[in-house]
Amino acid sequence: QVQLVESGGGWVQAGGSLRLSCAASGTIFSIRSMRWYRQAPGKQRELVATITDHGTTNYAESVKGRFTISRDNAKNTVYLQMNTLKSEDTAVYYCNADLNASGSYYARYWGQGTQVTVSS
């Protein structure tokens, strides 16, 4: 059974940094794109950053220049380095991944989320 587990969330003052991790475990044949989403109270979930299996990255305009997504394929782990945090970055952060756990097709899996709170 595949699981994605996020860690690294917490409380930080505005201007500070946090590093989120998301590790995929279980029987995994391969992983394509991995992503970070976030959902603030009363708002829709939004895509924050994407990284493909070739290392190509994309970011939401609101985080460009402040957040960096990376991955360690040997560890089936994706990271989100968040710098110069703002109060509007406060949200629950979720990771997802398109991965092959069956040997024949890809499916999208989600983590349970980790809270990030930025205090101004």
C-alpha positions as a LaTeX table, in Angstrom:
\begin{tabular}{lrrr}
\hline
Residue & $x$ (\AA) & $y$ (\AA) & $z$ (\AA) \\
\hline
Gln1 & 0.00 & 0.00 & 0.00 \\
Val2 & 1.42 & 3.34 & $-1.07$ \\
Gln3 & 1.57 & 6.23 & 1.36 \\
Leu4 & 2.74 & 9.82 & 1.02 \\
Val5 & 3.74 & 11.38 & 4.32 \\
Glu6 & 4.51 & 15.09 & 4.68 \\
Ser7 & 6.62 & 16.59 & 7.42 \\
Gly8 & 8.32 & 19.85 & 8.26 \\
Gly9 & 5.33 & 22.11 & 8.79 \\
Gly10 & 5.02 & 24.38 & 11.78 \\
Trp11 & 4.91 & 27.96 & 12.97 \\
Val12 & 7.31 & 30.61 & 11.76 \\
Gln13 & 7.53 & 34.39 & 11.81 \\
Ala14 & 7.13 & 36.36 & 8.62 \\
Gly15 & 10.41 & 36.47 & 6.73 \\
Gly16 & 11.47 & 33.09 & 8.03 \\
Ser17 & 11.97 & 29.75 & 6.29 \\
Leu18 & 10.64 & 26.22 & 6.44 \\
Arg19 & 11.46 & 23.07 & 4.53 \\
Leu20 & 8.70 & 20.57 & 3.83 \\
Ser21 & 9.34 & 16.95 & 2.94 \\
Cys22 & 7.05 & 14.34 & 1.43 \\
Ala23 & 8.17 & 10.74 & 1.33 \\
Ala24 & 6.43 & 8.05 & $-0.69$ \\
Ser25 & 6.57 & 4.53 & 0.69 \\
Gly26 & 5.30 & 1.11 & $-0.29$ \\
Thr27 & 5.74 & $-0.83$ & $-3.49$ \\
Ile28 & 6.66 & 1.80 & $-6.08$ \\
Phe29 & 7.89 & 1.05 & $-9.57$ \\
Ser30 & 8.35 & 4.63 & $-10.72$ \\
Ile31 & 7.24 & 8.21 & $-10.04$ \\
Arg32 & 6.52 & 10.85 & $-12.62$ \\
Ser33 & 5.55 & 14.37 & $-11.53$ \\
Met34 & 5.41 & 15.37 & $-7.90$ \\
Arg35 & 3.60 & 18.47 & $-6.67$ \\
Trp36 & 2.89 & 20.65 & $-3.70$ \\
Tyr37 & $-0.55$ & 22.17 & $-3.19$ \\
Arg38 & $-1.87$ & 24.34 & $-0.39$ \\
Gln39 & $-5.27$ & 25.22 & 0.99 \\
Ala40 & $-5.88$ & 28.23 & 3.17 \\
Pro41 & $-9.04$ & 28.50 & 5.34 \\
Gly42 & $-12.05$ & 29.35 & 3.22 \\
Lys43 & $-10.09$ & 29.07 & $-0.04$ \\
Gln44 & $-9.75$ & 26.50 & $-2.77$ \\
Arg45 & $-6.74$ & 24.23 & $-2.93$ \\
Glu46 & $-4.11$ & 25.73 & $-5.20$ \\
Leu47 & $-1.10$ & 24.32 & $-6.98$ \\
Val48 & 2.12 & 25.73 & $-5.57$ \\
Ala49 & 4.91 & 23.89 & $-7.39$ \\
Thr50 & 5.55 & 20.95 & $-9.70$ \\
Ile51 & 8.64 & 18.92 & $-10.51$ \\
Thr52 & 8.76 & 16.32 & $-13.26$ \\
Asp53 & 10.78 & 13.13 & $-13.26$ \\
His54 & 13.32 & 14.96 & $-15.43$ \\
Gly55 & 13.65 & 17.78 & $-12.92$ \\
Thr56 & 11.64 & 20.44 & $-14.75$ \\
Thr57 & 9.97 & 22.77 & $-12.28$ \\
Asn58 & 7.04 & 25.17 & $-12.33$ \\
Tyr59 & 5.76 & 27.54 & $-9.68$ \\
Ala60 & 2.71 & 29.60 & $-8.89$ \\
Glu61 & 3.38 & 33.29 & $-9.46$ \\
Ser62 & 2.80 & 34.02 & $-5.79$ \\
Val63 & 5.79 & 31.89 & $-4.71$ \\
Lys64 & 8.27 & 32.38 & $-7.55$ \\
Gly65 & 11.66 & 33.44 & $-6.26$ \\
Arg66 & 10.80 & 32.41 & $-2.70$ \\
Phe67 & 9.99 & 28.67 & $-2.89$ \\
Thr68 & 12.10 & 25.89 & $-4.40$ \\
Ile69 & 10.84 & 22.40 & $-5.18$ \\
Ser70 & 13.31 & 19.53 & $-5.45$ \\
Arg71 & 13.28 & 15.75 & $-5.29$ \\
Asp72 & 15.47 & 12.82 & $-4.32$ \\
Asn73 & 14.50 & 9.95 & $-6.60$ \\
Ala74 & 16.52 & 7.43 & $-4.61$ \\
Lys75 & 14.41 & 8.26 & $-1.55$ \\
Asn76 & 11.10 & 8.80 & $-3.40$ \\
Thr77 & 10.94 & 12.14 & $-1.66$ \\
Val78 & 9.96 & 15.64 & $-2.75$ \\
Tyr79 & 10.91 & 18.81 & $-0.87$ \\
Leu80 & 9.65 & 22.36 & $-0.73$ \\
Gln81 & 12.08 & 24.96 & 0.55 \\
Met82 & 10.09 & 28.02 & 1.54 \\
Asn83 & 11.95 & 31.26 & 2.16 \\
Thr84 & 10.83 & 34.81 & 2.94 \\
Leu85 & 7.53 & 33.47 & 4.19 \\
Lys86 & 4.52 & 35.76 & 4.33 \\
Ser87 & 1.32 & 35.57 & 6.34 \\
Glu88 & $-0.55$ & 34.74 & 3.15 \\
Asp89 & 1.49 & 31.53 & 2.87 \\
Thr90 & $-0.39$ & 30.20 & 5.89 \\
Ala91 & $-2.19$ & 27.04 & 4.76 \\
Val92 & $-2.26$ & 23.28 & 4.92 \\
Tyr93 & 0.31 & 22.02 & 2.43 \\
Tyr94 & $-0.29$ & 18.78 & 0.57 \\
Cys95 & 1.96 & 16.78 & $-1.70$ \\
Asn96 & 0.87 & 14.50 & $-4.48$ \\
Ala97 & 2.62 & 12.22 & $-6.90$ \\
Asp98 & 1.81 & 10.36 & $-10.09$ \\
Leu99 & 3.28 & 6.97 & $-9.42$ \\
Asn100 & 3.19 & 3.42 & $-10.65$ \\
Ala101 & 2.45 & 1.04 & $-7.81$ \\
Ser102 & 0.87 & $-1.70$ & $-9.88$ \\
Gly103 & 3.50 & $-2.32$ & $-12.51$ \\
Ser104 & 1.10 & $-1.36$ & $-15.28$ \\
Tyr105 & $-0.43$ & 2.09 & $-14.81$ \\
Tyr106 & 0.05 & 5.40 & $-13.03$ \\
Ala107 & $-2.28$ & 6.82 & $-10.41$ \\
Arg108 & $-2.24$ & 10.03 & $-8.35$ \\
Tyr109 & $-1.68$ & 9.74 & $-4.62$ \\
Trp110 & $-2.05$ & 12.44 & $-1.97$ \\
Gly111 & $-0.47$ & 13.01 & 1.38 \\
Gln112 & $-2.46$ & 13.91 & 4.49 \\
Gly113 & $-1.21$ & 17.50 & 4.67 \\
Thr114 & 0.97 & 19.52 & 7.01 \\
Gln115 & 0.06 & 22.86 & 8.56 \\
Val116 & 2.21 & 25.92 & 7.91 \\
Thr117 & 1.44 & 29.02 & 9.95 \\
Val118 & 3.24 & 32.29 & 9.28 \\
Ser119 & 2.85 & 34.94 & 11.93 \\
Ser120 & 3.20 & 38.61 & 11.11 \\
\hline
\end{tabular}
